[in-house]
Structure formats: structure tokens, C-alpha cells
XYZ file of C-alpha atoms in Angstrom:
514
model
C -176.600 -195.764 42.392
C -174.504 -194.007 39.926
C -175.846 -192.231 37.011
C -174.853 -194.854 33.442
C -175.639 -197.698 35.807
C -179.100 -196.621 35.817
C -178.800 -194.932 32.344
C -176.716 -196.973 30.487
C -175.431 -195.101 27.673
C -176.164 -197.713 24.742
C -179.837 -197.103 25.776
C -180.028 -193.579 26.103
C -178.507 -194.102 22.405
C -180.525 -196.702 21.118
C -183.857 -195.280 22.764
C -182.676 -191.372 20.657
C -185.893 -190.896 18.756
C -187.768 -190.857 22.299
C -185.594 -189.392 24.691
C -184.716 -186.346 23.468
C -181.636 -187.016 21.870
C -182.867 -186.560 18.255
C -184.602 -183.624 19.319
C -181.264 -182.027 20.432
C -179.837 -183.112 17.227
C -182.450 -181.289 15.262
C -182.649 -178.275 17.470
C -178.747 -177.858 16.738
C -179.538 -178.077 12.764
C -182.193 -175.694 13.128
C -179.963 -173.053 15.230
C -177.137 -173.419 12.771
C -179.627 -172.861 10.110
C -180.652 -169.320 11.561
C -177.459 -168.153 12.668
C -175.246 -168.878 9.489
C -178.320 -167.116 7.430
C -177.875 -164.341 9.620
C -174.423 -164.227 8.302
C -175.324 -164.195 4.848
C -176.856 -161.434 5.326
C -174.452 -159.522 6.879
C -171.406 -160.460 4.601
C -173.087 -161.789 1.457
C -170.893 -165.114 1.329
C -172.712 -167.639 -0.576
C -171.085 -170.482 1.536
C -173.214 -169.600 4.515
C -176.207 -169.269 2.133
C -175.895 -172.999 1.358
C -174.602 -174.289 4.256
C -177.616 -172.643 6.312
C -180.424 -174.307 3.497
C -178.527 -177.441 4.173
C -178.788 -177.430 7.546
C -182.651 -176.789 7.476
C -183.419 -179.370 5.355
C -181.544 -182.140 7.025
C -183.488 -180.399 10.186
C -186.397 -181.054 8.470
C -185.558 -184.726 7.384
C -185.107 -185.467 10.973
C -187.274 -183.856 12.859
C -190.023 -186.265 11.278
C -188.722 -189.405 13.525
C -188.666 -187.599 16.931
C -191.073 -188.786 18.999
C -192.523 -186.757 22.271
C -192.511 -183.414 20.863
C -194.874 -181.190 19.582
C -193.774 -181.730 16.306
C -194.740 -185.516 16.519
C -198.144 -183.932 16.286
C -197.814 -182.068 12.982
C -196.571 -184.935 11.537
C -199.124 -187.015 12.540
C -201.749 -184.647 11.508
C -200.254 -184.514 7.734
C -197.802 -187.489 7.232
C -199.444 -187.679 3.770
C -197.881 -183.919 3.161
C -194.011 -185.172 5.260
C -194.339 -188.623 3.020
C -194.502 -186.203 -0.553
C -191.659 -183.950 0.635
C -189.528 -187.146 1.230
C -187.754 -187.362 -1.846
C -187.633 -183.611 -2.931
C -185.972 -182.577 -0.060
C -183.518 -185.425 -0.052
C -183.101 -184.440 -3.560
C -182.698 -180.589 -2.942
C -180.322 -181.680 -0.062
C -177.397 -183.155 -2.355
C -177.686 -180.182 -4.522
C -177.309 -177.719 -1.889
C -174.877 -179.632 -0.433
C -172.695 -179.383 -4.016
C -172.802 -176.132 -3.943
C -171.713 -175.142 -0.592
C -168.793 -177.205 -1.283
C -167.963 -174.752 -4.375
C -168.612 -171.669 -2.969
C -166.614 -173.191 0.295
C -163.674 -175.050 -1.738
C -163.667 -172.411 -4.108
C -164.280 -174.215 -7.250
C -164.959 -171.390 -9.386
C -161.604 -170.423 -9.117
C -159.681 -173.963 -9.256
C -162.123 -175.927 -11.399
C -164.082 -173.156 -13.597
C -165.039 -175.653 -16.558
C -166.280 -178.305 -13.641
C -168.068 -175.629 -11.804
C -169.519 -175.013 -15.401
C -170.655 -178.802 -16.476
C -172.167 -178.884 -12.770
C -174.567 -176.217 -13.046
C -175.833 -177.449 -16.097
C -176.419 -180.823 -14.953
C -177.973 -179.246 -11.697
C -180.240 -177.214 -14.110
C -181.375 -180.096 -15.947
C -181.996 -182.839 -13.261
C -183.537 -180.457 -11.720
C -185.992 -179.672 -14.632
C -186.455 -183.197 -14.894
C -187.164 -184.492 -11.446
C -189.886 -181.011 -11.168
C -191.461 -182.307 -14.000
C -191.634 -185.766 -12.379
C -192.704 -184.643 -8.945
C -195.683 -182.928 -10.563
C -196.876 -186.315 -12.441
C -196.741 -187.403 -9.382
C -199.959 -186.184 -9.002
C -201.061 -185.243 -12.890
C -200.610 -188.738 -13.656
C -200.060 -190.956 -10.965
C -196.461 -190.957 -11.781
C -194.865 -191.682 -8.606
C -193.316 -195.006 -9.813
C -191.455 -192.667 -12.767
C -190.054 -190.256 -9.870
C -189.301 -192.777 -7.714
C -187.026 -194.578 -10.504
C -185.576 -191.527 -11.620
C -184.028 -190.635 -8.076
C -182.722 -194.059 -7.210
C -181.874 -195.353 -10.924
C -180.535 -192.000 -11.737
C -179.740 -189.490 -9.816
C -178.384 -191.509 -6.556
C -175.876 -192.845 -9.319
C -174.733 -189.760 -10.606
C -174.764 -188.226 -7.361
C -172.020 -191.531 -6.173
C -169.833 -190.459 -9.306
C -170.002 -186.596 -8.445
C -169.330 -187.873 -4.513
C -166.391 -189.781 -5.630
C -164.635 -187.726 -7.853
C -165.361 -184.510 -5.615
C -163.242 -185.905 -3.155
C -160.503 -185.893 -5.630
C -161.190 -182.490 -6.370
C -161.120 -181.359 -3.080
C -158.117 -182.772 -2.070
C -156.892 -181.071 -5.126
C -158.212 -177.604 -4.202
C -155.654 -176.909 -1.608
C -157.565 -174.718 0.918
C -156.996 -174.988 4.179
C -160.403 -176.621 4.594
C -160.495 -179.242 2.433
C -159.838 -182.091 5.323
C -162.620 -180.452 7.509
C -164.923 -180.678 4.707
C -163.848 -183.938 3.284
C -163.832 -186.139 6.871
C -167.344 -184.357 7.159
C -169.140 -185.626 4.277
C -167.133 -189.054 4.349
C -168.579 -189.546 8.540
C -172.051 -189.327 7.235
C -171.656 -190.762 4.517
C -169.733 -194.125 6.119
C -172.631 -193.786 8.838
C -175.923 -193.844 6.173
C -174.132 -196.401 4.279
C -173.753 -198.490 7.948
C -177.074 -197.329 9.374
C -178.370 -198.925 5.485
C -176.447 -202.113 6.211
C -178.133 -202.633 9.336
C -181.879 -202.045 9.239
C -182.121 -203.123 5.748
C -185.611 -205.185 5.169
C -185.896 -204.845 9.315
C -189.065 -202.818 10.673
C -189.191 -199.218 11.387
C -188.629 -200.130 15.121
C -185.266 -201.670 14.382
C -184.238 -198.659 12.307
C -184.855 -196.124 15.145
C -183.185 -198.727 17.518
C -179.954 -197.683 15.656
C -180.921 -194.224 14.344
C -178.469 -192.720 16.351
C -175.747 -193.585 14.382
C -176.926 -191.134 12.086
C -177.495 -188.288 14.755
C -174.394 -188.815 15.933
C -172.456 -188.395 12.234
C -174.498 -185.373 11.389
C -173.088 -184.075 14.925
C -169.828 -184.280 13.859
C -170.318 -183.361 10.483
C -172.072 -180.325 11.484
C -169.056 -179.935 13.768
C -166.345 -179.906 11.231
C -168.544 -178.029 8.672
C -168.924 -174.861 11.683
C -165.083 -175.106 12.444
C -164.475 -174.477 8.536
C -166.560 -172.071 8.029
C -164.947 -170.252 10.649
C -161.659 -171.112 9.077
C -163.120 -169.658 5.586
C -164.458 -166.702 7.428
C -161.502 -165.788 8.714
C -159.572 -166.543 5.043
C -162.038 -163.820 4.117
C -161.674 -161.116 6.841
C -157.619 -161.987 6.066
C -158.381 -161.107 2.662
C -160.123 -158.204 3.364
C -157.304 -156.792 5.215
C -154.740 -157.131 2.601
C -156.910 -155.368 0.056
C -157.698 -152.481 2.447
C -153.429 -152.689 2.980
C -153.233 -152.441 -0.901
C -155.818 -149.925 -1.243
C -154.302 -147.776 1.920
C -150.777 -148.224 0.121
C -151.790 -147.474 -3.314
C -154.122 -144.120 -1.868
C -150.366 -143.508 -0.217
C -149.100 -143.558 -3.917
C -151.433 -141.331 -5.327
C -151.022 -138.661 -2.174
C -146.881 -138.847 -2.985
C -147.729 -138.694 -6.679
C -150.549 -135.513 -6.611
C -147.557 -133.712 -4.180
C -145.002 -133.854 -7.089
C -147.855 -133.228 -9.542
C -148.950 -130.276 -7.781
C -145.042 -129.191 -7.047
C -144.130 -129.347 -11.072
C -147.595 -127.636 -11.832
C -146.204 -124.785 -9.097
C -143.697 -124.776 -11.080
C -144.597 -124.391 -14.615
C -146.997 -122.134 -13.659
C -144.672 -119.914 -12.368
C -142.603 -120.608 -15.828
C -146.029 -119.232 -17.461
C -146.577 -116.533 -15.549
C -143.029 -115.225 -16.560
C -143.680 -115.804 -20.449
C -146.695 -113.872 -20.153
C -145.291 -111.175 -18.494
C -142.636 -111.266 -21.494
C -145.322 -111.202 -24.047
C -147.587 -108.882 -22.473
C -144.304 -106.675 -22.267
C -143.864 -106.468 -25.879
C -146.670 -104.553 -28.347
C -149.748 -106.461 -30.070
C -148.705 -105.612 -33.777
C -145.213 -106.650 -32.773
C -145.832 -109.601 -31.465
C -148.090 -110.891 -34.225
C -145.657 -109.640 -36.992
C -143.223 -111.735 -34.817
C -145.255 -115.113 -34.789
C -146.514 -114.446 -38.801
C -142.596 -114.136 -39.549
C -141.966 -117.888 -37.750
C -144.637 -119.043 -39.582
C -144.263 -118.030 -42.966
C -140.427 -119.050 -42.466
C -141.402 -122.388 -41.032
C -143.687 -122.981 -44.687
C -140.680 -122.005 -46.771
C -138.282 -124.199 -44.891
C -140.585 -126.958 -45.412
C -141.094 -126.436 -48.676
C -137.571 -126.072 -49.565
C -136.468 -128.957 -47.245
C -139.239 -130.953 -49.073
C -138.017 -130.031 -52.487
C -134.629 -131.443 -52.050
C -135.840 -134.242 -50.856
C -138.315 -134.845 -53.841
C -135.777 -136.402 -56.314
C -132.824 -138.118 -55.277
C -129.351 -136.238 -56.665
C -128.239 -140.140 -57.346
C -131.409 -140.664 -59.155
C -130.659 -137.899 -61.532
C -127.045 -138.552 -61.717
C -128.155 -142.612 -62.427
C -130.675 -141.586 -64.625
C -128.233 -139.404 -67.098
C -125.635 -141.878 -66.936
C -128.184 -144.879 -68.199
C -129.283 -142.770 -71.045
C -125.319 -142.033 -71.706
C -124.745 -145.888 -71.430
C -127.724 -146.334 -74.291
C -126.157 -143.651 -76.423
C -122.760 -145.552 -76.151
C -124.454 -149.006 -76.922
C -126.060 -147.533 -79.577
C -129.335 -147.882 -78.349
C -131.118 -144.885 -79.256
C -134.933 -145.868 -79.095
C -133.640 -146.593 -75.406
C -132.153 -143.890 -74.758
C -134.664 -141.265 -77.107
C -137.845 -143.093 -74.521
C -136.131 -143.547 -71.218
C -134.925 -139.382 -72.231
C -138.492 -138.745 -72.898
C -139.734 -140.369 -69.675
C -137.257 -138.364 -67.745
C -137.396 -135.153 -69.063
C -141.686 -135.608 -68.519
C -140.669 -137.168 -64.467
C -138.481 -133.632 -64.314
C -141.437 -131.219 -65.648
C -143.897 -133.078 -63.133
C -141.604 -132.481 -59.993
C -141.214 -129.241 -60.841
C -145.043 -128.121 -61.435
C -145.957 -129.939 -58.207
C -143.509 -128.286 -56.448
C -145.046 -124.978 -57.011
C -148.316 -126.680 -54.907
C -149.249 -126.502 -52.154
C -151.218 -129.827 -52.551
C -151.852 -132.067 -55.575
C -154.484 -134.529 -55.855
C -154.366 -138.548 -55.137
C -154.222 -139.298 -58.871
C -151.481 -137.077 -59.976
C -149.539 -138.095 -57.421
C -149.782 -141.294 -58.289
C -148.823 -140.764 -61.860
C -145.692 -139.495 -60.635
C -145.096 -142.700 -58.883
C -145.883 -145.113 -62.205
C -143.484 -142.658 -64.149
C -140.395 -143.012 -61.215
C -140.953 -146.662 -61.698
C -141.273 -147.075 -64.943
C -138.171 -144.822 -65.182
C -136.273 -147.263 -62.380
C -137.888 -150.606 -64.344
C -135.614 -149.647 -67.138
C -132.239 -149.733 -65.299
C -132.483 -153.059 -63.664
C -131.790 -155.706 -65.999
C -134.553 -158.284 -65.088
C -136.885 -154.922 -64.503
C -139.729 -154.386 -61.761
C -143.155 -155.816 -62.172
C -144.662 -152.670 -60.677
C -148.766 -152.584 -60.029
C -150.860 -149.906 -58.994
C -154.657 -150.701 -58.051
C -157.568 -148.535 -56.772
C -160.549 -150.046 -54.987
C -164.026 -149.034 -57.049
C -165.727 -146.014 -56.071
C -162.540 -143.974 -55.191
C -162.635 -140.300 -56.099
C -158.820 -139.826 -56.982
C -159.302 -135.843 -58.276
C -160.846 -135.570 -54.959
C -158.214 -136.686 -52.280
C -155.484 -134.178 -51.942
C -151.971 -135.184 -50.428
C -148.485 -132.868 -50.323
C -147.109 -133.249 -53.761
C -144.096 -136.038 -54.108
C -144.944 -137.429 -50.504
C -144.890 -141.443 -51.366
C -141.357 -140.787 -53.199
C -138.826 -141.696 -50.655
C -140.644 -144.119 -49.646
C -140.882 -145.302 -53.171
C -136.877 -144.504 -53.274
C -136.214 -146.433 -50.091
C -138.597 -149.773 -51.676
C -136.215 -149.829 -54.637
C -132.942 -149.078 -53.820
C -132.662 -150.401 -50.304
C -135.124 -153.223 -50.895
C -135.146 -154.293 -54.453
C -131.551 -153.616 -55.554
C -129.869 -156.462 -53.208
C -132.287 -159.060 -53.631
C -132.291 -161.694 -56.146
C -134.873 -163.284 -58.179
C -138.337 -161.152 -59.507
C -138.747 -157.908 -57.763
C -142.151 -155.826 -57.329
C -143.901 -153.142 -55.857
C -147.187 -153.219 -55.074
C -149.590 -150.324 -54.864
C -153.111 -150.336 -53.375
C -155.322 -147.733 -53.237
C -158.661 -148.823 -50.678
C -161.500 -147.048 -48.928
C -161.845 -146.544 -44.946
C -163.670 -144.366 -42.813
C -163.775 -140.847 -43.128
C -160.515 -141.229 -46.714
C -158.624 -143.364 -48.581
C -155.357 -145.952 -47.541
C -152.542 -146.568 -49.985
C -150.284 -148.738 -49.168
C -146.851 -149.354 -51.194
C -145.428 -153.141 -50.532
C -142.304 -154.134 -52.082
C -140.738 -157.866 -52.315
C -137.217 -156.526 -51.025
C -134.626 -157.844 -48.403
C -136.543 -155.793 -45.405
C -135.631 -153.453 -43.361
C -133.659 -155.612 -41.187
C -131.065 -156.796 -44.050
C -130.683 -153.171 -45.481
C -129.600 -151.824 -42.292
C -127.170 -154.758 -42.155
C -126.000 -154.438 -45.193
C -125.667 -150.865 -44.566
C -123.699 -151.024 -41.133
C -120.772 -152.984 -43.243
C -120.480 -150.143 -45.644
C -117.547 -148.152 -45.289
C -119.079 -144.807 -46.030
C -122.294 -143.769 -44.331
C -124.972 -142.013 -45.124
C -127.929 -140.529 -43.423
C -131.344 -141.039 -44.976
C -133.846 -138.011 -43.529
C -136.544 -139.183 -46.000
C -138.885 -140.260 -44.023
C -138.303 -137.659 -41.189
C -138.961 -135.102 -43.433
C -142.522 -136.801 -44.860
C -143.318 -137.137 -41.567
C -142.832 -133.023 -40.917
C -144.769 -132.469 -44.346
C -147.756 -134.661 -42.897
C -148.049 -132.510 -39.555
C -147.746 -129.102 -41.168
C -150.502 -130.421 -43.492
C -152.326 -131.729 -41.127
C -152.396 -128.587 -38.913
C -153.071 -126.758 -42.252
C -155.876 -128.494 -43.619
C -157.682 -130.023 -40.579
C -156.837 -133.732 -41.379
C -155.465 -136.878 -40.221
C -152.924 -137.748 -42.540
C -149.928 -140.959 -41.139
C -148.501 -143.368 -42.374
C -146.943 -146.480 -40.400
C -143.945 -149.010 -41.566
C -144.964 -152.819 -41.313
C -142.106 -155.646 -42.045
C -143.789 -158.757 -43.465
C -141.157 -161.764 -42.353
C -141.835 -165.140 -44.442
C -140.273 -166.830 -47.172
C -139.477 -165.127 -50.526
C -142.375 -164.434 -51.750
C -144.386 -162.957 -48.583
C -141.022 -160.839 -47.642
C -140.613 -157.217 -47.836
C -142.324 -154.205 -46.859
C -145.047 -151.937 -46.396
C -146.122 -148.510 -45.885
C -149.585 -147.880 -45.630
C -150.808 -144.261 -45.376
C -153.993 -143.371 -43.493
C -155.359 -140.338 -45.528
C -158.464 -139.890 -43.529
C -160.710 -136.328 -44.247
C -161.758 -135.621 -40.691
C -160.765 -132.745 -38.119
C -156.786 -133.591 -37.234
C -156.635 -135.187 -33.749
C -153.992 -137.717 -33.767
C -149.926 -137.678 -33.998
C -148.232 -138.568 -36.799
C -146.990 -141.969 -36.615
């Protein structure tokens, strides 16, 4: 007699939870369980983590209807203890199960602010269903439990089963499918195996319990093949980054060679000036470097000198008082003659220093202005404020340093534009010194050197260059950390222009000059 006529196979099915079949079914979950936590803990994926807890607990779930096994026994001996666990494993089940599908999907990475709003709701339901399991027997609550799982959480659980298989078709990984006809077998299968024992007796619901052995085989099925899928995504990915490491430590090899050939070779270049300076005599050689640098000082100084006053601001500046004289004018010309002659006696005595302090030099910038104010027929509203608590006698600067910057604000900014014209100056506190910073309402830097480009006759500024070489040799010279920096304010009229804001800060010098 052959084999299914004496075993049919819709009774071997239908007779599961007694012949062994369940058992087999559990015994799979169990060994899937051990060997994918064994993985964990070899390569620290969280996927297998979850998927392995999963696995056990549905293990769990099932192994309570197999009858014929020494389990049967157990269960018999405690079903009070099986019946309690009942809902908080189902519970912890369709947690775990969430997360291995982000850890597996990679939701973290495609869906960061749902991966967020999950956890949180995990947290909390979870708070709130621990609370309830534990009335369960402080108050007799098992009614409240009971209500919240099947009122609550199976519904939220449908909406975050729903729109995670949105999501996961949306993910894009090459297991998505796996994972999504997985949960959608058992799910079609509970939702069938509900339809047909519903309000029958427990005999009729093991009668067709197999259609839920047989979904979780094939879920279990397609949830192994993706996980080897994933796993070997992630040995894939562990190759290219060892490739990318290997090339990179390739890089650096070819890179140290050339470092170590130029070091070869300015060490050699080294060795050859020291042989030249050990060569020549101590006395000489110090005379020689003291010479440099007492000739570097004096061109400095001289360089710095010229710079101080414009020639066209003292050619401008005689010719207005001339125009006054010829107008008539005399109180005019007798106070902008004053103001000039005092501007002229200033330069000079802070030329003979070495450094000045904050407050003189500032005087020296009110007077140029005030002198300038005069020449421009609708004048300069010109402001100069200093933040409470500043020391000015105390701050020293190189004498006439703001004035070509104070030059540049006025005759390359202010002189073009139309409409009121101003130059602000602040004086604030920062760590370690002072920042002043002198803002003007001009055309910007932009529009002057446009304006300048269409001129037929040229001219270099060296202005700024040569503040910039009187803040380094005073900076090596007194220890400090003296720069300034150029900012261009873009806006409409009244925000346009722009700033230079020096950093005069007391400290030891360890910074370039900007």
C-alpha cells in the first residue's frame, strides 16, 4: 500500500499538534534562535540580535500546543504561569519584530525621523502595558491589560503594519521583497487561521493549526535567505572599506616617500648653510644679522612715514585753505589752517615713536576727519565710540596705523557716493585687548575698483601692504597679536560700505597677520 494512501497528507496536516509536525516547526524556531545569536556575537549586527529573540518567542508561543512531548508536561504542570506570559510575549513579539525590520531595512539611514517617533512610541507602550501587566496582579487588573492590547495596541500595531510596507518598499534594499512576502504569509495565514476557528472549540483550532506552522515555515524561510543576503551586503561592505583603507594607506606610503625625499633634501640645503655660517666668525656674523635688523627697523619706519599722510592730502588740504582765502573766507581758512598745521605737528611727534597709545591715535583720526569733513560740501557725520571700561592710555598701537585705512574709507568710499556719508568708529573689549573697527557708508570695495579700472591713469595703493608689515614687525617686537581683517557689508544704502576691524589682542604673538 503506498505511503499518502495510508497517510494522507491533509491528516498528517490537520492531526500537526500530535504528530510531530508542530514539534518540528518549533524545533526549527528554536535552532534558528541559537544559531543567529551565535552570530551576533561574532559580528555584532543587531539584525541577528532581533531576528534570533523573535524566533524564540514565536518558539515559545508554539511550543505550548504540541502535544506528545515532554514539553506537554511543563505546560501542564504550570499552564497558570504559560496563560500570564500569553499576552506579554505576543506583545514583546511585534516589537522585536519592528525592530529587526530597521536594523534589517536599514531605517536609520532611510527614515531617521520614523526610526525616531518609533522608539518613542515603543518606549511608552511599553511603559504602559508593564505597568498594566503588574495590576494584573496588584489589582486584579487583567480586564485593563487585556483592553489595552486589543483596543490599543493591536490597532496601532495594523497602522505601523500597513504603512511599514510602504516604507519598505521604499527602502530599496535588496531585501525588502524577502522581508515583505514574509510578514504578509503570516500575516494572510493568522488572519485566515482567525477566520476559521473563530467562536469554534480548541479542537477545531488545532484541526487547522497548521496553517500557521506552515506560514511561519516560510516566513522563517525568507527571513534566513535575507539575512544571508544582508550578511553578505555587509561582508561586501567590509571589503570595500578595507579596499579604501588599503588604497588610502597606499597614499600615505607614496606621500611619506616624497616627504621623506624633500626632507633629504632640505636637509642637505641645511647642512650647507651651516657649514657657511659656521665658516664665518661669531662677532661677524652677529654684527652681520644686527646690521639686517637695524636696517629692516629704519626701512620700516621710513616706508611707514611716507605712507602716514597722503602727498594729495597735503596738496588738497593747502589748496582748500587757498580756495577760502580767495572766497574771502578767512575764519575758514584761519580754523581749517589751525586744524592742519596741529594734524602736521601730531604726525610728526608720533613719528619719532616707536608706539603711541590707543587714545592718541585716535585723536589723530577725529582731527584727519574733521580736517576731510570740511572739504566735502555736504561734510561727514564722523563718530567715534569706546565701550566702558576701556583703558585707552593703556593700549599701545604703531603710531598713524588706522590712517590709510581711514584714507582709503574717504576717498575711495565716500567721495563717489551720493547722499549722507559717515564713518563709524568703535572701540570694544575682547579677550586678552581691545577691537576697533572703522565702517564707512561708501560705494565698497567692489565699485571703487570698478571705478578705478576705467581710469586712464593708474595708481598703486601699498597702504595697506605696508600696515600689514608694521603689524608683524610689531608683533615680533612686542610679543602681541595685532590684525586686522577687511569685511564688505552688501545691502541697500544704508547697510553698504565697509569695515576694518583690528584685533589688538595683549597676549604672546602666535598667529599671521591677516
Amino acid at each position: 500500500m503506498d505511503f499518502f494512501e495510508k497517510y494522507p497528507l491533509i491528516d498528517i496536516l490537520e492531526n500537526s499538534n500530535y504528530n510531530g509536525l508542530g514539534w518540528a516547526v518549533t524545533s526549527v524556531l528554536f535552532y534558528l534562535s541559537l544559531y543567529h545569536f551565535l552570530l551576533f556575537v561574532k559580528s555584532r549586527e543587531k539584525f541577528y540580535l532581533f531576528y534570533s529573540l523573535y524566533a524564540l518567542i514565536n518558539a515559545i508561543n508554539l511550543i505550548k500546543r504540541v502535544k506528545g512531548v515532554f514539553t506537554e508536561s511543563i505546560n501542564n504542570e504550570f499552564p497558570d504561569f504559560f496563560i500570564h506570559l500569553n499576552f506579554p510575549f505576543q506583545f514583546a513579539s511585534y516589537l522585536i519584530f519592528s525592530y529587526f525590520l530597521i536594523e534589517i531595512l536599514n531605517f536609520r539611514k532611510h527614515f531617521p525621523k520614523f526610526t525616531r517617533f518609533f522608539s518613542y512610541y515603543a518606549l511608552s507602550t511599553s511603559l504602559i502595558f508593564g505597568v498594566l501587566v503588574l495590576g494584573r496582579y496588584l489589582w486584579d487588573g487583567y480586564g485593563m491589560m487585556r483592553g489595552y492590547y486589543i483596543l490599543v495596541f493591536m490597532p496601532c500595531t495594523l497602522i505601523f503594519l500597513i504603512y511599514g510596507v510602504y516604507l519598505t518598499v521604499k527602502t530599496g534594499e535588496k531585501v525588502r521583497y524577502f522581508i515583505l512576502v514574509g510578514y504578509l504569509t503570516l500575516g494572510v495565514s493568522s488572519f485566515l487561521l482567525a477566520y476559521l476557528t473563530f467562536g469554534k472549540a480548541l479542537t477545531f483550532t488545532n484541526k487547522y493549526y497548521y496553517i500557521y506552522y506552515l506560514a511561519v515555515l516560510v516566513e522563517n524561510f525568507l527571513y534566513t535567505y535575507a539575512l544571508a543576503i544582508k550578511q553578505r551586503e555587509v561582508y561586501e561592505d567590509k571589503i570595500e572599506i578595507q579596499n579604501v583603507l588599503v588604497e588610502k594607506l597606499r597614499e600615505n606610503d607614496d606621500l611619506r616617500e616624497r616627504l621623506n625625499e624633500n626632507l633629504k633634501d632640505e636637509l642637505k640645503l641645511k647642512e650647507k648653510k651651516i657649514s657657511f655660517l659656521e665658516a664665518d666668525a661669531e662677532e661677524q656674523r652677529m654684527a652681520k644679522l644686527s646690521a639686517d635688523y637695524e636696517k629692516q627697523i629704519t626701512l620700516l619706519h621710513l616706508q611707514s612715514l611716507r605712507s602716514q599722510m597722503n602727498p594729495h592730502f597735503i596738496f588738497n588740504a593747502l589748496n582748500s585753505i587757498k580756495v577760502f582765502l580767495i572766497e574771502s573766507d578767512k575764519e575758514n581758512a584761519v580754523l581749517y589752517l589751525n586744524k592742519f598745521a596741529k594734524l602736521i605737528r601730531m604726525v610728526l611727534e608720533s613719528s619719532r615713536e616707536f608706539k603711541i597709545s590707543l587714545g592718541e591715535e585716535l585723536d589723530i583720526a577725529k582731527l584727519y576727519l574733521s580736517l576731510e569733513a570740511i572739504r566735502f560740501e555736504e561734510g561727514i557725520d564722523f563718530k567715534i565710540t569706546v565701550e566702558r571700561g576701556i583703558n585707552l592710555r593703556d593700549t599701545k598701537v604703531p603710531p598713524l596705523v588706522f590712517q590709510p585705512f581711514l584714507e582709503n574709507a574717504v576717498w575711495h568710499g565716500l567721495m563717489p557716493k551720493r547722499g549722507p556719508k559717515s564713518i563709524l568708529i568703535r572701540v570694544g573689549k575682547i579677550d586678552n585687548g581691545v577691537t576697533v573697527s572703522i565702517r564707512d557708508n561708501g560705494i565698497g570695495r567692489e565699485e571703487s575698483t570698478k571705478r578705478k579700472s576705467k581710469q586712464t591713469l593708474q595708481k598703486q595703493s601699498i597702504g595697506i601692504s605696508l600696515s600689514s608689515d608694521r603689524l608683524k614687525f610689531f608683533n615680533e617686537s612686542e610679543k602681541f597679536n595685532y590684525h586686522f581683517e577687511i569685511l564688505d557689508h552688501d545691502g541697500i544704502n544704508s547697510e553698504r560700505g565697509t569695515e576694518v576691524v583690528f584685533h589688538l589682542q595683549n597676549h604672546s604673538f602666535s598667529k599671521g597677520i591677516s
